[in-house]
Amino acid sequence: MGGSWLDFIAGELRQARLRAGLSQEDLAKLINYSASHVSGVETGQRPPKADYLAAMDQAMETGGMFGRLLDRAVLIEGVPGWMRGWVDDERKADLLRWYEPAYIPGILQTEAYARLTLADNLSRSEQLEQQVASRLGRQVILTGQHPCQLVAVLDVMVLRRPLRGHAELMGQQLAHLVKMAELPHVQILVVPEEAGLYPALQGGFILATLGDGSVVAYLDQQVRAQMMHRTEDIVVLQRHWEAVRGEALSRRQSLDLIKEAACSWT
């Protein structure tokens, strides 16, 4: 696995066993797995699965630590190295302001929509599944105990763009969008067709406000996205944000439009 988070977990599992003074055979009996399974996990030949880690957490009385490490591994392993700093900031954000002219924002995607938008001929199936799991894992910031506030502005064409002919999947995605839009900490606003050409149509971006009041940005580009921290860049993007939000319908009008679009796909 080459220095991955799963390697780290495997090492921590081995250290926990050694601290407990257990051989692999002893541990295997304790958690009801074979000794070869324990050995395979510790040497990286078997990926640590959720049920195995749950058994380890119970046996070692770790309070769920290994399960949490796996959640983190799933999140990070499907994220390119250059994006991991953003993922950390996203998880710490109190407020996300997200403008998207082309797709449903990743934080609001269903599994089927995420899979279709991530799929390409260059990705191996295991890479695709890892990326999908990572994207879905990031959505916990909206559903956890202390959810992040989200204000998303979408161009109306996002609601009308088909998923390679999968009309039923687009209908399911928009039904999910309606469900998310009804959460008290989520606003989804739509820029209607009547707005014509307006600022920022050339690409989506996200502004994350952190706990200390600082703002970082994530800007979509063709090859890779870019994180921005410079004050002058943030100021420009905040101006774009105010401009696109000014073109958007109200929260209630936007929700009605999303519901109308959802019905059109069924």
PDB file of N, CA, C and O in Angstrom, residues 156-228:
ATOM      1  N   VAL A 156     -29.160  27.242 -13.310  1.00  0.00           N
ATOM      2  CA  VAL A 156     -30.340  26.432 -13.592  1.00  0.00           C
ATOM      3  C   VAL A 156     -30.023  25.252 -14.505  1.00  0.00           C
ATOM      4  O   VAL A 156     -30.670  24.192 -14.431  1.00  0.00           O
ATOM      5  N   MET A 157     -29.004  25.372 -15.360  1.00  0.00           N
ATOM      6  CA  MET A 157     -28.673  24.272 -16.272  1.00  0.00           C
ATOM      7  C   MET A 157     -28.178  23.041 -15.523  1.00  0.00           C
ATOM      8  O   MET A 157     -28.230  21.930 -16.055  1.00  0.00           O
ATOM      9  N   VAL A 158     -27.696  23.221 -14.292  1.00  0.00           N
ATOM     10  CA  VAL A 158     -27.297  22.076 -13.475  1.00  0.00           C
ATOM     11  C   VAL A 158     -28.484  21.144 -13.257  1.00  0.00           C
ATOM     12  O   VAL A 158     -28.335  19.921 -13.206  1.00  0.00           O
ATOM     13  N   LEU A 159     -29.678  21.708 -13.154  1.00  0.00           N
ATOM     14  CA  LEU A 159     -30.889  20.922 -12.911  1.00  0.00           C
ATOM     15  C   LEU A 159     -31.401  20.248 -14.177  1.00  0.00           C
ATOM     16  O   LEU A 159     -32.209  19.319 -14.099  1.00  0.00           O
ATOM     17  N   ARG A 160     -30.940  20.701 -15.322  1.00  0.00           N
ATOM     18  CA  ARG A 160     -31.487  20.232 -16.593  1.00  0.00           C
ATOM     19  C   ARG A 160     -30.524  19.351 -17.375  1.00  0.00           C
ATOM     20  O   ARG A 160     -30.901  18.782 -18.403  1.00  0.00           O
ATOM     21  N   ARG A 161     -29.289  19.257 -16.916  1.00  0.00           N
ATOM     22  CA  ARG A 161     -28.282  18.495 -17.659  1.00  0.00           C
ATOM     23  C   ARG A 161     -28.452  17.001 -17.380  1.00  0.00           C
ATOM     24  O   ARG A 161     -28.347  16.560 -16.244  1.00  0.00           O
ATOM     25  N   PRO A 162     -28.695  16.174 -18.410  1.00  0.00           N
ATOM     26  CA  PRO A 162     -28.958  14.747 -18.185  1.00  0.00           C
ATOM     27  C   PRO A 162     -27.707  13.977 -17.781  1.00  0.00           C
ATOM     28  O   PRO A 162     -26.589  14.362 -18.104  1.00  0.00           O
ATOM     29  N   LEU A 163     -27.913  12.871 -17.083  1.00  0.00           N
ATOM     30  CA  LEU A 163     -26.839  11.961 -16.706  1.00  0.00           C
ATOM     31  C   LEU A 163     -26.735  10.854 -17.749  1.00  0.00           C
ATOM     32  O   LEU A 163     -27.170   9.727 -17.541  1.00  0.00           O
ATOM     33  N   ARG A 164     -26.190  11.206 -18.904  1.00  0.00           N
ATOM     34  CA  ARG A 164     -25.976  10.230 -19.978  1.00  0.00           C
ATOM     35  C   ARG A 164     -27.236   9.409 -20.242  1.00  0.00           C
ATOM     36  O   ARG A 164     -27.195   8.196 -20.398  1.00  0.00           O
ATOM     37  N   GLY A 165     -28.364  10.087 -20.216  1.00  0.00           N
ATOM     38  CA  GLY A 165     -29.606   9.408 -20.523  1.00  0.00           C
ATOM     39  C   GLY A 165     -30.275   8.729 -19.349  1.00  0.00           C
ATOM     40  O   GLY A 165     -31.346   8.145 -19.503  1.00  0.00           O
ATOM     41  N   HIS A 166     -29.673   8.791 -18.148  1.00  0.00           N
ATOM     42  CA  HIS A 166     -30.263   8.146 -16.968  1.00  0.00           C
ATOM     43  C   HIS A 166     -31.238   9.110 -16.289  1.00  0.00           C
ATOM     44  O   HIS A 166     -30.949   9.683 -15.247  1.00  0.00           O
ATOM     45  N   ALA A 167     -32.395   9.267 -16.897  1.00  0.00           N
ATOM     46  CA  ALA A 167     -33.358  10.246 -16.385  1.00  0.00           C
ATOM     47  C   ALA A 167     -33.773   9.926 -14.962  1.00  0.00           C
ATOM     48  O   ALA A 167     -33.935  10.832 -14.131  1.00  0.00           O
ATOM     49  N   GLU A 168     -33.945   8.638 -14.653  1.00  0.00           N
ATOM     50  CA  GLU A 168     -34.416   8.277 -13.314  1.00  0.00           C
ATOM     51  C   GLU A 168     -33.386   8.632 -12.253  1.00  0.00           C
ATOM     52  O   GLU A 168     -33.731   9.023 -11.133  1.00  0.00           O
ATOM     53  N   LEU A 169     -32.089   8.539 -12.596  1.00  0.00           N
ATOM     54  CA  LEU A 169     -31.044   8.882 -11.635  1.00  0.00           C
ATOM     55  C   LEU A 169     -30.995  10.391 -11.401  1.00  0.00           C
ATOM     56  O   LEU A 169     -30.735  10.841 -10.280  1.00  0.00           O
ATOM     57  N   MET A 170     -31.262  11.160 -12.454  1.00  0.00           N
ATOM     58  CA  MET A 170     -31.295  12.609 -12.277  1.00  0.00           C
ATOM     59  C   MET A 170     -32.486  13.001 -11.421  1.00  0.00           C
ATOM     60  O   MET A 170     -32.386  13.900 -10.580  1.00  0.00           O
ATOM     61  N   GLY A 171     -33.604  12.308 -11.606  1.00  0.00           N
ATOM     62  CA  GLY A 171     -34.760  12.571 -10.754  1.00  0.00           C
ATOM     63  C   GLY A 171     -34.465  12.272  -9.302  1.00  0.00           C
ATOM     64  O   GLY A 171     -34.842  13.034  -8.402  1.00  0.00           O
ATOM     65  N   GLN A 172     -33.772  11.163  -9.037  1.00  0.00           N
ATOM     66  CA  GLN A 172     -33.388  10.809  -7.668  1.00  0.00           C
ATOM     67  C   GLN A 172     -32.424  11.843  -7.085  1.00  0.00           C
ATOM     68  O   GLN A 172     -32.524  12.203  -5.913  1.00  0.00           O
ATOM     69  N   GLN A 173     -31.506  12.333  -7.931  1.00  0.00           N
ATOM     70  CA  GLN A 173     -30.557  13.332  -7.456  1.00  0.00           C
ATOM     71  C   GLN A 173     -31.266  14.622  -7.058  1.00  0.00           C
ATOM     72  O   GLN A 173     -30.965  15.215  -6.018  1.00  0.00           O
ATOM     73  N   LEU A 174     -32.197  15.054  -7.861  1.00  0.00           N
ATOM     74  CA  LEU A 174     -32.900  16.298  -7.541  1.00  0.00           C
ATOM     75  C   LEU A 174     -33.838  16.121  -6.347  1.00  0.00           C
ATOM     76  O   LEU A 174     -34.033  17.062  -5.575  1.00  0.00           O
ATOM     77  N   ALA A 175     -34.398  14.921  -6.187  1.00  0.00           N
ATOM     78  CA  ALA A 175     -35.204  14.663  -4.984  1.00  0.00           C
ATOM     79  C   ALA A 175     -34.320  14.762  -3.740  1.00  0.00           C
ATOM     80  O   ALA A 175     -34.743  15.288  -2.696  1.00  0.00           O
ATOM     81  N   HIS A 176     -33.095  14.262  -3.844  1.00  0.00           N
ATOM     82  CA  HIS A 176     -32.143  14.382  -2.730  1.00  0.00           C
ATOM     83  C   HIS A 176     -31.791  15.847  -2.493  1.00  0.00           C
ATOM     84  O   HIS A 176     -31.656  16.282  -1.340  1.00  0.00           O
ATOM     85  N   LEU A 177     -31.668  16.615  -3.567  1.00  0.00           N
ATOM     86  CA  LEU A 177     -31.354  18.040  -3.441  1.00  0.00           C
ATOM     87  C   LEU A 177     -32.470  18.755  -2.688  1.00  0.00           C
ATOM     88  O   LEU A 177     -32.207  19.626  -1.842  1.00  0.00           O
ATOM     89  N   VAL A 178     -33.708  18.395  -2.980  1.00  0.00           N
ATOM     90  CA  VAL A 178     -34.850  18.982  -2.264  1.00  0.00           C
ATOM     91  C   VAL A 178     -34.759  18.656  -0.776  1.00  0.00           C
ATOM     92  O   VAL A 178     -34.946  19.533   0.080  1.00  0.00           O
ATOM     93  N   LYS A 179     -34.460  17.400  -0.466  1.00  0.00           N
ATOM     94  CA  LYS A 179     -34.353  16.972   0.933  1.00  0.00           C
ATOM     95  C   LYS A 179     -33.273  17.771   1.659  1.00  0.00           C
ATOM     96  O   LYS A 179     -33.477  18.232   2.793  1.00  0.00           O
ATOM     97  N   MET A 180     -32.123  17.962   1.006  1.00  0.00           N
ATOM     98  CA  MET A 180     -31.027  18.705   1.630  1.00  0.00           C
ATOM     99  C   MET A 180     -31.383  20.188   1.769  1.00  0.00           C
ATOM    100  O   MET A 180     -31.038  20.825   2.769  1.00  0.00           O
ATOM    101  N   ALA A 181     -32.086  20.725   0.787  1.00  0.00           N
ATOM    102  CA  ALA A 181     -32.436  22.147   0.809  1.00  0.00           C
ATOM    103  C   ALA A 181     -33.397  22.478   1.932  1.00  0.00           C
ATOM    104  O   ALA A 181     -33.516  23.647   2.332  1.00  0.00           O
ATOM    105  N   GLU A 182     -34.088  21.475   2.448  1.00  0.00           N
ATOM    106  CA  GLU A 182     -35.048  21.712   3.529  1.00  0.00           C
ATOM    107  C   GLU A 182     -34.399  21.664   4.908  1.00  0.00           C
ATOM    108  O   GLU A 182     -35.065  21.931   5.907  1.00  0.00           O
ATOM    109  N   LEU A 183     -33.102  21.327   4.971  1.00  0.00           N
ATOM    110  CA  LEU A 183     -32.392  21.366   6.249  1.00  0.00           C
ATOM    111  C   LEU A 183     -32.195  22.822   6.673  1.00  0.00           C
ATOM    112  O   LEU A 183     -31.934  23.691   5.829  1.00  0.00           O
ATOM    113  N   PRO A 184     -32.285  23.122   7.955  1.00  0.00           N
ATOM    114  CA  PRO A 184     -32.199  24.520   8.389  1.00  0.00           C
ATOM    115  C   PRO A 184     -30.851  25.170   8.122  1.00  0.00           C
ATOM    116  O   PRO A 184     -30.787  26.395   7.967  1.00  0.00           O
ATOM    117  N   HIS A 185     -29.778  24.367   8.047  1.00  0.00           N
ATOM    118  CA  HIS A 185     -28.452  24.940   7.861  1.00  0.00           C
ATOM    119  C   HIS A 185     -27.988  24.893   6.404  1.00  0.00           C
ATOM    120  O   HIS A 185     -26.830  25.181   6.107  1.00  0.00           O
ATOM    121  N   VAL A 186     -28.897  24.549   5.488  1.00  0.00           N
ATOM    122  CA  VAL A 186     -28.542  24.451   4.067  1.00  0.00           C
ATOM    123  C   VAL A 186     -29.460  25.359   3.247  1.00  0.00           C
ATOM    124  O   VAL A 186     -30.685  25.274   3.347  1.00  0.00           O
ATOM    125  N   GLN A 187     -28.857  26.221   2.445  1.00  0.00           N
ATOM    126  CA  GLN A 187     -29.592  27.024   1.472  1.00  0.00           C
ATOM    127  C   GLN A 187     -29.099  26.644   0.082  1.00  0.00           C
ATOM    128  O   GLN A 187     -27.891  26.645  -0.167  1.00  0.00           O
ATOM    129  N   ILE A 188     -30.007  26.318  -0.811  1.00  0.00           N
ATOM    130  CA  ILE A 188     -29.655  26.036  -2.205  1.00  0.00           C
ATOM    131  C   ILE A 188     -30.416  27.021  -3.073  1.00  0.00           C
ATOM    132  O   ILE A 188     -31.652  27.001  -3.106  1.00  0.00           O
ATOM    133  N   LEU A 189     -29.681  27.886  -3.732  1.00  0.00           N
ATOM    134  CA  LEU A 189     -30.270  28.952  -4.534  1.00  0.00           C
ATOM    135  C   LEU A 189     -29.961  28.683  -6.011  1.00  0.00           C
ATOM    136  O   LEU A 189     -28.904  28.156  -6.349  1.00  0.00           O
ATOM    137  N   VAL A 190     -30.888  29.067  -6.878  1.00  0.00           N
ATOM    138  CA  VAL A 190     -30.744  28.792  -8.301  1.00  0.00           C
ATOM    139  C   VAL A 190     -30.746  30.103  -9.090  1.00  0.00           C
ATOM    140  O   VAL A 190     -31.610  30.964  -8.879  1.00  0.00           O
ATOM    141  N   VAL A 191     -29.770  30.229  -9.993  1.00  0.00           N
ATOM    142  CA  VAL A 191     -29.745  31.361 -10.922  1.00  0.00           C
ATOM    143  C   VAL A 191     -30.612  30.976 -12.120  1.00  0.00           C
ATOM    144  O   VAL A 191     -30.310  30.003 -12.816  1.00  0.00           O
ATOM    145  N   PRO A 192     -31.694  31.707 -12.387  1.00  0.00           N
ATOM    146  CA  PRO A 192     -32.618  31.308 -13.461  1.00  0.00           C
ATOM    147  C   PRO A 192     -32.070  31.647 -14.844  1.00  0.00           C
ATOM    148  O   PRO A 192     -31.122  32.422 -14.999  1.00  0.00           O
ATOM    149  N   GLU A 193     -32.698  31.073 -15.842  1.00  0.00           N
ATOM    150  CA  GLU A 193     -32.283  31.290 -17.227  1.00  0.00           C
ATOM    151  C   GLU A 193     -32.357  32.758 -17.611  1.00  0.00           C
ATOM    152  O   GLU A 193     -31.548  33.253 -18.415  1.00  0.00           O
ATOM    153  N   GLU A 194     -33.314  33.471 -17.023  1.00  0.00           N
ATOM    154  CA  GLU A 194     -33.507  34.886 -17.365  1.00  0.00           C
ATOM    155  C   GLU A 194     -32.302  35.749 -17.015  1.00  0.00           C
ATOM    156  O   GLU A 194     -32.168  36.874 -17.506  1.00  0.00           O
ATOM    157  N   ALA A 195     -31.398  35.233 -16.164  1.00  0.00           N
ATOM    158  CA  ALA A 195     -30.218  36.017 -15.787  1.00  0.00           C
ATOM    159  C   ALA A 195     -29.270  36.207 -16.962  1.00  0.00           C
ATOM    160  O   ALA A 195     -28.446  37.136 -16.961  1.00  0.00           O
ATOM    161  N   GLY A 196     -29.391  35.350 -17.992  1.00  0.00           N
ATOM    162  CA  GLY A 196     -28.504  35.471 -19.149  1.00  0.00           C
ATOM    163  C   GLY A 196     -27.058  35.240 -18.767  1.00  0.00           C
ATOM    164  O   GLY A 196     -26.745  34.406 -17.913  1.00  0.00           O
ATOM    165  N   LEU A 197     -26.152  35.964 -19.387  1.00  0.00           N
ATOM    166  CA  LEU A 197     -24.739  35.887 -19.031  1.00  0.00           C
ATOM    167  C   LEU A 197     -24.508  36.697 -17.763  1.00  0.00           C
ATOM    168  O   LEU A 197     -24.948  37.847 -17.656  1.00  0.00           O
ATOM    169  N   TYR A 198     -23.798  36.120 -16.820  1.00  0.00           N
ATOM    170  CA  TYR A 198     -23.533  36.813 -15.565  1.00  0.00           C
ATOM    171  C   TYR A 198     -22.133  36.442 -15.080  1.00  0.00           C
ATOM    172  O   TYR A 198     -21.539  35.457 -15.551  1.00  0.00           O
ATOM    173  N   PRO A 199     -21.547  37.181 -14.143  1.00  0.00           N
ATOM    174  CA  PRO A 199     -20.180  36.919 -13.692  1.00  0.00           C
ATOM    175  C   PRO A 199     -20.025  35.515 -13.114  1.00  0.00           C
ATOM    176  O   PRO A 199     -20.960  34.964 -12.527  1.00  0.00           O
ATOM    177  N   ALA A 200     -18.863  34.917 -13.311  1.00  0.00           N
ATOM    178  CA  ALA A 200     -18.447  33.637 -12.720  1.00  0.00           C
ATOM    179  C   ALA A 200     -18.914  32.415 -13.495  1.00  0.00           C
ATOM    180  O   ALA A 200     -18.628  31.292 -13.096  1.00  0.00           O
ATOM    181  N   LEU A 201     -19.620  32.599 -14.622  1.00  0.00           N
ATOM    182  CA  LEU A 201     -20.054  31.441 -15.400  1.00  0.00           C
ATOM    183  C   LEU A 201     -18.879  30.593 -15.891  1.00  0.00           C
ATOM    184  O   LEU A 201     -19.055  29.427 -16.227  1.00  0.00           O
ATOM    185  N   GLN A 202     -17.697  31.154 -15.912  1.00  0.00           N
ATOM    186  CA  GLN A 202     -16.541  30.425 -16.439  1.00  0.00           C
ATOM    187  C   GLN A 202     -16.052  29.312 -15.528  1.00  0.00           C
ATOM    188  O   GLN A 202     -15.275  28.459 -15.951  1.00  0.00           O
ATOM    189  N   GLY A 203     -16.502  29.258 -14.281  1.00  0.00           N
ATOM    190  CA  GLY A 203     -16.048  28.171 -13.418  1.00  0.00           C
ATOM    191  C   GLY A 203     -16.548  28.295 -11.990  1.00  0.00           C
ATOM    192  O   GLY A 203     -16.733  29.399 -11.469  1.00  0.00           O
ATOM    193  N   GLY A 204     -16.753  27.131 -11.358  1.00  0.00           N
ATOM    194  CA  GLY A 204     -17.216  27.123  -9.985  1.00  0.00           C
ATOM    195  C   GLY A 204     -16.122  27.420  -8.990  1.00  0.00           C
ATOM    196  O   GLY A 204     -14.928  27.323  -9.298  1.00  0.00           O
ATOM    197  N   PHE A 205     -16.524  27.767  -7.785  1.00  0.00           N
ATOM    198  CA  PHE A 205     -15.569  28.011  -6.705  1.00  0.00           C
ATOM    199  C   PHE A 205     -16.277  27.840  -5.370  1.00  0.00           C
ATOM    200  O   PHE A 205     -17.510  27.848  -5.288  1.00  0.00           O
ATOM    201  N   ILE A 206     -15.470  27.668  -4.330  1.00  0.00           N
ATOM    202  CA  ILE A 206     -15.988  27.515  -2.963  1.00  0.00           C
ATOM    203  C   ILE A 206     -15.217  28.447  -2.048  1.00  0.00           C
ATOM    204  O   ILE A 206     -13.987  28.536  -2.137  1.00  0.00           O
ATOM    205  N   LEU A 207     -15.926  29.106  -1.155  1.00  0.00           N
ATOM    206  CA  LEU A 207     -15.323  29.923  -0.103  1.00  0.00           C
ATOM    207  C   LEU A 207     -15.642  29.263   1.233  1.00  0.00           C
ATOM    208  O   LEU A 207     -16.814  29.041   1.560  1.00  0.00           O
ATOM    209  N   ALA A 208     -14.606  28.928   1.985  1.00  0.00           N
ATOM    210  CA  ALA A 208     -14.781  28.288   3.296  1.00  0.00           C
ATOM    211  C   ALA A 208     -14.378  29.271   4.382  1.00  0.00           C
ATOM    212  O   ALA A 208     -13.240  29.765   4.402  1.00  0.00           O
ATOM    213  N   THR A 209     -15.306  29.563   5.302  1.00  0.00           N
ATOM    214  CA  THR A 209     -15.018  30.409   6.456  1.00  0.00           C
ATOM    215  C   THR A 209     -14.703  29.506   7.637  1.00  0.00           C
ATOM    216  O   THR A 209     -15.537  28.693   8.055  1.00  0.00           O
ATOM    217  N   LEU A 210     -13.498  29.633   8.176  1.00  0.00           N
ATOM    218  CA  LEU A 210     -13.046  28.772   9.260  1.00  0.00           C
ATOM    219  C   LEU A 210     -13.439  29.356  10.614  1.00  0.00           C
ATOM    220  O   LEU A 210     -13.938  30.482  10.705  1.00  0.00           O
ATOM    221  N   GLY A 211     -13.181  28.595  11.656  1.00  0.00           N
ATOM    222  CA  GLY A 211     -13.598  28.994  12.997  1.00  0.00           C
ATOM    223  C   GLY A 211     -12.994  30.294  13.473  1.00  0.00           C
ATOM    224  O   GLY A 211     -13.594  31.002  14.282  1.00  0.00           O
ATOM    225  N   ASP A 212     -11.792  30.629  12.987  1.00  0.00           N
ATOM    226  CA  ASP A 212     -11.134  31.873  13.404  1.00  0.00           C
ATOM    227  C   ASP A 212     -11.544  33.067  12.551  1.00  0.00           C
ATOM    228  O   ASP A 212     -11.015  34.167  12.708  1.00  0.00           O
ATOM    229  N   GLY A 213     -12.490  32.855  11.638  1.00  0.00           N
ATOM    230  CA  GLY A 213     -12.964  33.939  10.788  1.00  0.00           C
ATOM    231  C   GLY A 213     -12.215  34.085   9.478  1.00  0.00           C
ATOM    232  O   GLY A 213     -12.641  34.849   8.603  1.00  0.00           O
ATOM    233  N   SER A 214     -11.119  33.370   9.302  1.00  0.00           N
ATOM    234  CA  SER A 214     -10.366  33.442   8.054  1.00  0.00           C
ATOM    235  C   SER A 214     -11.117  32.719   6.944  1.00  0.00           C
ATOM    236  O   SER A 214     -11.952  31.839   7.201  1.00  0.00           O
ATOM    237  N   VAL A 215     -10.810  33.086   5.711  1.00  0.00           N
ATOM    238  CA  VAL A 215     -11.495  32.507   4.553  1.00  0.00           C
ATOM    239  C   VAL A 215     -10.447  31.928   3.602  1.00  0.00           C
ATOM    240  O   VAL A 215      -9.443  32.571   3.299  1.00  0.00           O
ATOM    241  N   VAL A 216     -10.682  30.706   3.157  1.00  0.00           N
ATOM    242  CA  VAL A 216      -9.854  30.085   2.124  1.00  0.00           C
ATOM    243  C   VAL A 216     -10.775  29.720   0.973  1.00  0.00           C
ATOM    244  O   VAL A 216     -11.993  29.570   1.145  1.00  0.00           O
ATOM    245  N   ALA A 217     -10.194  29.575  -0.214  1.00  0.00           N
ATOM    246  CA  ALA A 217     -11.005  29.334  -1.403  1.00  0.00           C
ATOM    247  C   ALA A 217     -10.499  28.138  -2.181  1.00  0.00           C
ATOM    248  O   ALA A 217      -9.317  27.778  -2.123  1.00  0.00           O
ATOM    249  N   TYR A 218     -11.403  27.565  -2.929  1.00  0.00           N
ATOM    250  CA  TYR A 218     -11.112  26.414  -3.787  1.00  0.00           C
ATOM    251  C   TYR A 218     -11.694  26.739  -5.147  1.00  0.00           C
ATOM    252  O   TYR A 218     -12.898  26.990  -5.284  1.00  0.00           O
ATOM    253  N   LEU A 219     -10.835  26.770  -6.151  1.00  0.00           N
ATOM    254  CA  LEU A 219     -11.231  27.232  -7.479  1.00  0.00           C
ATOM    255  C   LEU A 219     -11.088  26.100  -8.479  1.00  0.00           C
ATOM    256  O   LEU A 219     -10.013  25.514  -8.620  1.00  0.00           O
ATOM    257  N   ASP A 220     -12.172  25.757  -9.169  1.00  0.00           N
ATOM    258  CA  ASP A 220     -12.148  24.684 -10.168  1.00  0.00           C
ATOM    259  C   ASP A 220     -11.409  25.131 -11.421  1.00  0.00           C
ATOM    260  O   ASP A 220     -11.593  26.253 -11.896  1.00  0.00           O
ATOM    261  N   GLN A 221     -10.585  24.221 -11.965  1.00  0.00           N
ATOM    262  CA  GLN A 221      -9.920  24.439 -13.247  1.00  0.00           C
ATOM    263  C   GLN A 221      -9.967  23.146 -14.039  1.00  0.00           C
ATOM    264  O   GLN A 221     -10.363  22.099 -13.519  1.00  0.00           O
ATOM    265  N   GLN A 222      -9.543  23.191 -15.315  1.00  0.00           N
ATOM    266  CA  GLN A 222      -9.668  22.028 -16.180  1.00  0.00           C
ATOM    267  C   GLN A 222      -8.797  20.859 -15.733  1.00  0.00           C
ATOM    268  O   GLN A 222      -9.237  19.709 -15.729  1.00  0.00           O
ATOM    269  N   VAL A 223      -7.545  21.112 -15.382  1.00  0.00           N
ATOM    270  CA  VAL A 223      -6.614  20.033 -15.057  1.00  0.00           C
ATOM    271  C   VAL A 223      -6.695  19.669 -13.592  1.00  0.00           C
ATOM    272  O   VAL A 223      -6.806  18.497 -13.221  1.00  0.00           O
ATOM    273  N   ARG A 224      -6.590  20.649 -12.726  1.00  0.00           N
ATOM    274  CA  ARG A 224      -6.727  20.426 -11.298  1.00  0.00           C
ATOM    275  C   ARG A 224      -7.243  21.695 -10.648  1.00  0.00           C
ATOM    276  O   ARG A 224      -7.111  22.781 -11.197  1.00  0.00           O
ATOM    277  N   ALA A 225      -7.836  21.531  -9.492  1.00  0.00           N
ATOM    278  CA  ALA A 225      -8.336  22.696  -8.769  1.00  0.00           C
ATOM    279  C   ALA A 225      -7.188  23.384  -8.039  1.00  0.00           C
ATOM    280  O   ALA A 225      -6.089  22.855  -7.928  1.00  0.00           O
ATOM    281  N   GLN A 226      -7.454  24.563  -7.551  1.00  0.00           N
ATOM    282  CA  GLN A 226      -6.427  25.359  -6.892  1.00  0.00           C
ATOM    283  C   GLN A 226      -6.967  25.940  -5.590  1.00  0.00           C
ATOM    284  O   GLN A 226      -8.074  26.479  -5.556  1.00  0.00           O
ATOM    285  N   MET A 227      -6.191  25.817  -4.532  1.00  0.00           N
ATOM    286  CA  MET A 227      -6.537  26.472  -3.270  1.00  0.00           C
ATOM    287  C   MET A 227      -5.974  27.881  -3.263  1.00  0.00           C
ATOM    288  O   MET A 227      -4.874  28.119  -3.764  1.00  0.00           O
ATOM    289  N   MET A 228      -6.705  28.793  -2.668  1.00  0.00           N
ATOM    290  CA  MET A 228      -6.276  30.189  -2.611  1.00  0.00           C
ATOM    291  C   MET A 228      -6.363  30.696  -1.184  1.00  0.00           C
ATOM    292  O   MET A 228      -7.373  30.477  -0.506  1.00  0.00           O
TER     293      MET A 228
END
